[in-house]
Amino acid sequence: SSAKIVAPLGCLVSRQKHTLPDLPYDYAALEPHINAEIMQLHHSKHHATYVNNLNVVEEKYKEALAKGDVTAQVSLQPALKFNGGGHINHSIFWTNLSPNGGGEPKGELMEAIKRDFGSFANFKEKLTAVSVGVQGSGWGWLGYNKEQGRLQIAACANQDPLQGTTGLIPLLGIDVWEHAYYLQYKNVRPDYLKAIWNVINWENVSSRYATCKK
């Protein structure tokens, strides 16, 4: 879970190394919407690189802390944010997808979407538009604003983690880095975003919503 990932980032003195999480489905399970080649490269290469780099930068940060080297600690922050964010974001992303996904959410999440966006169709249109509009690489998110008790849509650049940069609790993330779709959809990001709605795991998103409301 994201909680298990986030906790070690704030406690670097004694920790276990981060590991690449297994996917809860086969690489080909999301076809034809996301093909097996994309999923294999995305998971076993891109996400694995974030994990490996995060472990390296945390070791360097641990050394800087031990030495009291504030300059080194500050210089390592961008790499910690990028690789830590990449690990957090992708660990959420894989669970947001399912071969049995698609359709619409039910229960409390659906009621919250209707309350905060007017309808599911409006929500879908807004999140798609925000995701299409990300300049360069980044993510489109549905998050929960705990202080205001409502859902919000946001975009984050690069691998900036949603909660760490906006305070919103991440519920649904859509990766719009080109490595998430280029092999299948070339540079036509809107086609990828149209397809991904067919594999959204609403049970997982609903579960995340129920948990963050507690």
PDB file of C-alpha atoms in Angstrom:
ATOM      1  CA  SER A   1       0.000   0.000   0.000  1.00  0.00           C
ATOM      2  CA  SER A   2       1.037   3.617  -0.323  1.00  0.00           C
ATOM      3  CA  ALA A   3       1.266   3.868   3.465  1.00  0.00           C
ATOM      4  CA  LYS A   4       3.934   1.164   3.521  1.00  0.00           C
ATOM      5  CA  ILE A   5       5.846   3.009   0.820  1.00  0.00           C
ATOM      6  CA  VAL A   6       5.618   6.481   2.330  1.00  0.00           C
ATOM      7  CA  ALA A   7       6.608   5.572   5.885  1.00  0.00           C
ATOM      8  CA  PRO A   8      10.250   4.602   5.138  1.00  0.00           C
ATOM      9  CA  LEU A   9      10.818   7.879   3.280  1.00  0.00           C
ATOM     10  CA  GLY A  10      10.581   9.722   6.565  1.00  0.00           C
ATOM     11  CA  CYS A  11      12.681   7.263   8.545  1.00  0.00           C
ATOM     12  CA  LEU A  12      15.925   6.679   6.728  1.00  0.00           C
ATOM     13  CA  VAL A  13      18.172   5.658   9.615  1.00  0.00           C
ATOM     14  CA  SER A  14      16.805   2.128   9.964  1.00  0.00           C
ATOM     15  CA  ARG A  15      14.898   0.669   7.050  1.00  0.00           C
ATOM     16  CA  GLN A  16      14.533  -2.166   4.606  1.00  0.00           C
ATOM     17  CA  LYS A  17      15.254  -1.592   0.953  1.00  0.00           C
ATOM     18  CA  HIS A  18      12.337  -0.827  -1.317  1.00  0.00           C
ATOM     19  CA  THR A  19      11.339  -3.590  -3.722  1.00  0.00           C
ATOM     20  CA  LEU A  20       9.369  -3.691  -6.952  1.00  0.00           C
ATOM     21  CA  PRO A  21       5.798  -4.790  -6.158  1.00  0.00           C
ATOM     22  CA  ASP A  22       4.338  -7.658  -8.141  1.00  0.00           C
ATOM     23  CA  LEU A  23       1.469  -6.867 -10.478  1.00  0.00           C
ATOM     24  CA  PRO A  24      -1.876  -8.387  -9.441  1.00  0.00           C
ATOM     25  CA  TYR A  25      -2.386  -9.541 -13.060  1.00  0.00           C
ATOM     26  CA  ASP A  26      -0.351 -10.711 -16.071  1.00  0.00           C
ATOM     27  CA  TYR A  27       1.325  -8.219 -18.394  1.00  0.00           C
ATOM     28  CA  ALA A  28      -1.142  -9.138 -21.171  1.00  0.00           C
ATOM     29  CA  ALA A  29      -4.220  -8.952 -18.940  1.00  0.00           C
ATOM     30  CA  LEU A  30      -5.143  -5.379 -19.893  1.00  0.00           C
ATOM     31  CA  GLU A  31      -5.126  -5.981 -23.651  1.00  0.00           C
ATOM     32  CA  PRO A  32      -6.358  -4.646 -26.016  1.00  0.00           C
ATOM     33  CA  HIS A  33      -6.464  -1.379 -24.056  1.00  0.00           C
ATOM     34  CA  ILE A  34      -2.836  -1.505 -22.843  1.00  0.00           C
ATOM     35  CA  ASN A  35      -0.664  -4.083 -24.542  1.00  0.00           C
ATOM     36  CA  ALA A  36       1.685  -6.556 -22.874  1.00  0.00           C
ATOM     37  CA  GLU A  37       4.881  -4.974 -24.212  1.00  0.00           C
ATOM     38  CA  ILE A  38       4.024  -1.621 -22.639  1.00  0.00           C
ATOM     39  CA  MET A  39       3.118  -3.217 -19.315  1.00  0.00           C
ATOM     40  CA  GLN A  40       6.279  -5.299 -19.168  1.00  0.00           C
ATOM     41  CA  LEU A  41       8.588  -2.379 -19.972  1.00  0.00           C
ATOM     42  CA  HIS A  42       6.654   0.018 -17.751  1.00  0.00           C
ATOM     43  CA  HIS A  43       6.723  -2.292 -14.740  1.00  0.00           C
ATOM     44  CA  SER A  44       9.969  -4.266 -15.030  1.00  0.00           C
ATOM     45  CA  LYS A  45      12.119  -1.456 -16.442  1.00  0.00           C
ATOM     46  CA  HIS A  46      10.719   1.999 -15.604  1.00  0.00           C
ATOM     47  CA  HIS A  47       9.278   1.274 -12.168  1.00  0.00           C
ATOM     48  CA  ALA A  48      12.236  -0.946 -11.312  1.00  0.00           C
ATOM     49  CA  THR A  49      14.589   1.932 -12.128  1.00  0.00           C
ATOM     50  CA  TYR A  50      12.767   4.250  -9.721  1.00  0.00           C
ATOM     51  CA  VAL A  51      13.031   1.603  -6.987  1.00  0.00           C
ATOM     52  CA  ASN A  52      16.740   1.003  -7.572  1.00  0.00           C
ATOM     53  CA  ASN A  53      17.552   4.706  -7.712  1.00  0.00           C
ATOM     54  CA  LEU A  54      15.486   5.383  -4.601  1.00  0.00           C
ATOM     55  CA  ASN A  55      17.478   2.811  -2.643  1.00  0.00           C
ATOM     56  CA  VAL A  56      20.730   4.404  -3.799  1.00  0.00           C
ATOM     57  CA  VAL A  57      19.693   7.962  -2.950  1.00  0.00           C
ATOM     58  CA  GLU A  58      18.367   6.906   0.459  1.00  0.00           C
ATOM     59  CA  GLU A  59      21.736   5.348   1.295  1.00  0.00           C
ATOM     60  CA  LYS A  60      23.450   8.597   0.339  1.00  0.00           C
ATOM     61  CA  TYR A  61      20.917  10.557   2.375  1.00  0.00           C
ATOM     62  CA  LYS A  62      21.516   8.293   5.370  1.00  0.00           C
ATOM     63  CA  GLU A  63      25.247   9.002   5.110  1.00  0.00           C
ATOM     64  CA  ALA A  64      24.614  12.743   4.841  1.00  0.00           C
ATOM     65  CA  LEU A  65      22.394  12.629   7.936  1.00  0.00           C
ATOM     66  CA  ALA A  66      25.040  10.735   9.876  1.00  0.00           C
ATOM     67  CA  LYS A  67      27.657  13.313   8.924  1.00  0.00           C
ATOM     68  CA  GLY A  68      25.365  16.244   9.580  1.00  0.00           C
ATOM     69  CA  ASP A  69      26.033  17.377   6.004  1.00  0.00           C
ATOM     70  CA  VAL A  70      23.047  19.641   5.351  1.00  0.00           C
ATOM     71  CA  THR A  71      24.349  20.721   1.939  1.00  0.00           C
ATOM     72  CA  ALA A  72      24.411  17.103   0.748  1.00  0.00           C
ATOM     73  CA  GLN A  73      20.965  16.487   2.217  1.00  0.00           C
ATOM     74  CA  VAL A  74      19.534  19.436   0.294  1.00  0.00           C
ATOM     75  CA  SER A  75      21.256  18.397  -2.931  1.00  0.00           C
ATOM     76  CA  LEU A  76      19.726  14.915  -2.677  1.00  0.00           C
ATOM     77  CA  GLN A  77      16.141  16.192  -2.277  1.00  0.00           C
ATOM     78  CA  PRO A  78      15.316  16.372  -6.016  1.00  0.00           C
ATOM     79  CA  ALA A  79      16.434  12.766  -6.597  1.00  0.00           C
ATOM     80  CA  LEU A  80      14.542  11.622  -3.497  1.00  0.00           C
ATOM     81  CA  LYS A  81      11.392  13.382  -4.703  1.00  0.00           C
ATOM     82  CA  PHE A  82      11.675  12.086  -8.262  1.00  0.00           C
ATOM     83  CA  ASN A  83      12.486   8.447  -7.535  1.00  0.00           C
ATOM     84  CA  GLY A  84      10.399   8.256  -4.361  1.00  0.00           C
ATOM     85  CA  GLY A  85       7.493   9.807  -6.214  1.00  0.00           C
ATOM     86  CA  GLY A  86       7.963   7.412  -9.118  1.00  0.00           C
ATOM     87  CA  HIS A  87       7.796   4.460  -6.740  1.00  0.00           C
ATOM     88  CA  ILE A  88       4.750   5.779  -4.859  1.00  0.00           C
ATOM     89  CA  ASN A  89       2.870   6.787  -8.016  1.00  0.00           C
ATOM     90  CA  HIS A  90       3.403   3.536  -9.880  1.00  0.00           C
ATOM     91  CA  SER A  91       2.585   1.394  -6.846  1.00  0.00           C
ATOM     92  CA  ILE A  92      -0.808   3.121  -6.783  1.00  0.00           C
ATOM     93  CA  PHE A  93      -1.204   3.036 -10.574  1.00  0.00           C
ATOM     94  CA  TRP A  94      -0.937  -0.763 -10.902  1.00  0.00           C
ATOM     95  CA  THR A  95      -3.710  -1.279  -8.341  1.00  0.00           C
ATOM     96  CA  ASN A  96      -5.889   1.319 -10.094  1.00  0.00           C
ATOM     97  CA  LEU A  97      -6.006  -0.966 -13.146  1.00  0.00           C
ATOM     98  CA  SER A  98      -7.733  -4.303 -13.609  1.00  0.00           C
ATOM     99  CA  PRO A  99      -8.688  -6.637 -16.480  1.00  0.00           C
ATOM    100  CA  ASN A 100     -12.141  -6.674 -14.879  1.00  0.00           C
ATOM    101  CA  GLY A 101     -12.290  -2.877 -14.636  1.00  0.00           C
ATOM    102  CA  GLY A 102     -14.159  -0.217 -16.522  1.00  0.00           C
ATOM    103  CA  GLY A 103     -17.713   0.962 -16.206  1.00  0.00           C
ATOM    104  CA  GLU A 104     -18.621   3.234 -13.299  1.00  0.00           C
ATOM    105  CA  PRO A 105     -18.017   3.176  -9.554  1.00  0.00           C
ATOM    106  CA  LYS A 106     -20.766   2.364  -7.087  1.00  0.00           C
ATOM    107  CA  GLY A 107     -21.770   3.291  -3.584  1.00  0.00           C
ATOM    108  CA  GLU A 108     -20.210   6.136  -1.615  1.00  0.00           C
ATOM    109  CA  LEU A 109     -17.601   6.981  -4.253  1.00  0.00           C
ATOM    110  CA  MET A 110     -20.237   7.404  -6.950  1.00  0.00           C
ATOM    111  CA  GLU A 111     -22.310   9.612  -4.666  1.00  0.00           C
ATOM    112  CA  ALA A 112     -19.249  11.745  -3.894  1.00  0.00           C
ATOM    113  CA  ILE A 113     -18.448  12.086  -7.596  1.00  0.00           C
ATOM    114  CA  LYS A 114     -21.993  13.224  -8.338  1.00  0.00           C
ATOM    115  CA  ARG A 115     -21.870  15.660  -5.417  1.00  0.00           C
ATOM    116  CA  ASP A 116     -18.520  17.210  -6.349  1.00  0.00           C
ATOM    117  CA  PHE A 117     -18.631  17.058 -10.161  1.00  0.00           C
ATOM    118  CA  GLY A 118     -22.333  16.945 -11.014  1.00  0.00           C
ATOM    119  CA  SER A 119     -22.200  13.571 -12.745  1.00  0.00           C
ATOM    120  CA  PHE A 120     -19.814  10.748 -13.550  1.00  0.00           C
ATOM    121  CA  ALA A 121     -19.691  11.936 -17.164  1.00  0.00           C
ATOM    122  CA  ASN A 122     -18.561  15.404 -16.041  1.00  0.00           C
ATOM    123  CA  PHE A 123     -15.930  13.910 -13.748  1.00  0.00           C
ATOM    124  CA  LYS A 124     -14.593  11.665 -16.492  1.00  0.00           C
ATOM    125  CA  GLU A 125     -14.450  14.567 -18.940  1.00  0.00           C
ATOM    126  CA  LYS A 126     -12.621  16.825 -16.452  1.00  0.00           C
ATOM    127  CA  LEU A 127     -10.020  14.246 -15.400  1.00  0.00           C
ATOM    128  CA  THR A 128      -9.405  13.336 -19.034  1.00  0.00           C
ATOM    129  CA  ALA A 129      -8.972  17.005 -19.978  1.00  0.00           C
ATOM    130  CA  VAL A 130      -6.560  17.647 -17.100  1.00  0.00           C
ATOM    131  CA  SER A 131      -4.551  14.544 -18.026  1.00  0.00           C
ATOM    132  CA  VAL A 132      -4.426  15.442 -21.722  1.00  0.00           C
ATOM    133  CA  GLY A 133      -3.300  18.940 -20.780  1.00  0.00           C
ATOM    134  CA  VAL A 134      -0.253  17.908 -18.744  1.00  0.00           C
ATOM    135  CA  GLN A 135       2.708  19.560 -20.456  1.00  0.00           C
ATOM    136  CA  GLY A 136       5.498  17.083 -21.032  1.00  0.00           C
ATOM    137  CA  SER A 137       5.415  14.233 -18.534  1.00  0.00           C
ATOM    138  CA  GLY A 138       3.261  13.840 -15.450  1.00  0.00           C
ATOM    139  CA  TRP A 139       0.064  12.494 -13.941  1.00  0.00           C
ATOM    140  CA  GLY A 140      -3.633  13.249 -13.767  1.00  0.00           C
ATOM    141  CA  TRP A 141      -5.185  12.533 -10.366  1.00  0.00           C
ATOM    142  CA  LEU A 142      -8.433  12.174  -8.520  1.00  0.00           C
ATOM    143  CA  GLY A 143      -7.634  13.023  -4.912  1.00  0.00           C
ATOM    144  CA  TYR A 144      -9.467  13.535  -1.645  1.00  0.00           C
ATOM    145  CA  ASN A 145      -9.200  16.810   0.233  1.00  0.00           C
ATOM    146  CA  LYS A 146      -9.546  15.648   3.829  1.00  0.00           C
ATOM    147  CA  GLU A 147      -9.839  19.170   5.268  1.00  0.00           C
ATOM    148  CA  GLN A 148     -12.678  20.125   2.935  1.00  0.00           C
ATOM    149  CA  GLY A 149     -14.205  16.644   2.770  1.00  0.00           C
ATOM    150  CA  ARG A 150     -14.457  16.607  -1.005  1.00  0.00           C
ATOM    151  CA  LEU A 151     -12.938  15.120  -4.129  1.00  0.00           C
ATOM    152  CA  GLN A 152     -10.564  17.156  -6.290  1.00  0.00           C
ATOM    153  CA  ILE A 153      -8.864  16.716  -9.646  1.00  0.00           C
ATOM    154  CA  ALA A 154      -5.234  17.732  -9.978  1.00  0.00           C
ATOM    155  CA  ALA A 155      -2.247  17.345 -12.265  1.00  0.00           C
ATOM    156  CA  CYS A 156       1.324  16.746 -11.116  1.00  0.00           C
ATOM    157  CA  ALA A 157       4.448  17.220 -13.193  1.00  0.00           C
ATOM    158  CA  ASN A 158       7.033  14.500 -13.710  1.00  0.00           C
ATOM    159  CA  GLN A 159       6.893  12.064 -10.755  1.00  0.00           C
ATOM    160  CA  ASP A 160       5.791  14.584  -8.125  1.00  0.00           C
ATOM    161  CA  PRO A 161       3.682  12.585  -5.635  1.00  0.00           C
ATOM    162  CA  LEU A 162       0.163  13.954  -5.187  1.00  0.00           C
ATOM    163  CA  GLN A 163      -0.039  13.946  -1.398  1.00  0.00           C
ATOM    164  CA  GLY A 164       3.494  15.188  -0.872  1.00  0.00           C
ATOM    165  CA  THR A 165       3.052  18.143  -3.218  1.00  0.00           C
ATOM    166  CA  THR A 166      -0.643  19.083  -2.901  1.00  0.00           C
ATOM    167  CA  GLY A 167      -1.830  17.496   0.350  1.00  0.00           C
ATOM    168  CA  LEU A 168      -4.550  15.578  -1.518  1.00  0.00           C
ATOM    169  CA  ILE A 169      -4.876  11.878  -0.727  1.00  0.00           C
ATOM    170  CA  PRO A 170      -4.425   9.921  -4.006  1.00  0.00           C
ATOM    171  CA  LEU A 171      -7.372   7.803  -5.102  1.00  0.00           C
ATOM    172  CA  LEU A 172      -6.928   7.384  -8.862  1.00  0.00           C
ATOM    173  CA  GLY A 173      -3.802   8.237 -10.841  1.00  0.00           C
ATOM    174  CA  ILE A 174      -3.379   8.225 -14.611  1.00  0.00           C
ATOM    175  CA  ASP A 175       0.191   8.069 -15.860  1.00  0.00           C
ATOM    176  CA  VAL A 176       0.659  10.302 -18.914  1.00  0.00           C
ATOM    177  CA  TRP A 177       4.388   9.833 -19.357  1.00  0.00           C
ATOM    178  CA  GLU A 178       4.970   8.690 -22.944  1.00  0.00           C
ATOM    179  CA  HIS A 179       6.419   5.387 -21.735  1.00  0.00           C
ATOM    180  CA  ALA A 180       2.902   4.542 -20.490  1.00  0.00           C
ATOM    181  CA  TYR A 181       1.403   4.554 -23.982  1.00  0.00           C
ATOM    182  CA  TYR A 182       3.790   5.459 -26.835  1.00  0.00           C
ATOM    183  CA  LEU A 183       4.430   1.925 -28.134  1.00  0.00           C
ATOM    184  CA  GLN A 184       0.715   1.456 -28.731  1.00  0.00           C
ATOM    185  CA  TYR A 185      -0.767   4.926 -29.156  1.00  0.00           C
ATOM    186  CA  LYS A 186       2.284   6.801 -30.496  1.00  0.00           C
ATOM    187  CA  ASN A 187       1.991  10.486 -29.587  1.00  0.00           C
ATOM    188  CA  VAL A 188      -1.834  10.480 -29.455  1.00  0.00           C
ATOM    189  CA  ARG A 189      -2.350  10.805 -25.715  1.00  0.00           C
ATOM    190  CA  PRO A 190      -6.154  11.315 -26.009  1.00  0.00           C
ATOM    191  CA  ASP A 191      -6.556   7.842 -27.556  1.00  0.00           C
ATOM    192  CA  TYR A 192      -4.676   6.279 -24.638  1.00  0.00           C
ATOM    193  CA  LEU A 193      -6.812   8.187 -22.146  1.00  0.00           C
ATOM    194  CA  LYS A 194      -9.992   7.077 -23.895  1.00  0.00           C
ATOM    195  CA  ALA A 195      -8.852   3.459 -23.671  1.00  0.00           C
ATOM    196  CA  ILE A 196      -7.663   3.464 -20.059  1.00  0.00           C
ATOM    197  CA  TRP A 197     -11.171   4.056 -18.709  1.00  0.00           C
ATOM    198  CA  ASN A 198     -11.955   0.487 -19.812  1.00  0.00           C
ATOM    199  CA  VAL A 199      -9.543  -0.949 -17.256  1.00  0.00           C
ATOM    200  CA  ILE A 200      -9.996   1.367 -14.250  1.00  0.00           C
ATOM    201  CA  ASN A 201     -10.352  -0.716 -11.093  1.00  0.00           C
ATOM    202  CA  TRP A 202     -13.220   1.079  -9.371  1.00  0.00           C
ATOM    203  CA  GLU A 203     -13.287  -1.422  -6.521  1.00  0.00           C
ATOM    204  CA  ASN A 204      -9.745  -0.388  -5.617  1.00  0.00           C
ATOM    205  CA  VAL A 205     -10.499   3.336  -5.980  1.00  0.00           C
ATOM    206  CA  SER A 206     -13.622   2.950  -3.842  1.00  0.00           C
ATOM    207  CA  SER A 207     -11.638   1.082  -1.197  1.00  0.00           C
ATOM    208  CA  ARG A 208      -9.016   3.836  -1.120  1.00  0.00           C
ATOM    209  CA  TYR A 209     -11.787   6.430  -0.742  1.00  0.00           C
ATOM    210  CA  ALA A 210     -13.406   4.550   2.137  1.00  0.00           C
ATOM    211  CA  THR A 211     -10.053   4.222   3.907  1.00  0.00           C
ATOM    212  CA  CYS A 212      -9.052   7.878   3.600  1.00  0.00           C
ATOM    213  CA  LYS A 213     -12.411   9.051   4.996  1.00  0.00           C
ATOM    214  CA  LYS A 214     -11.838   7.266   8.308  1.00  0.00           C
TER     215      LYS A 214
END
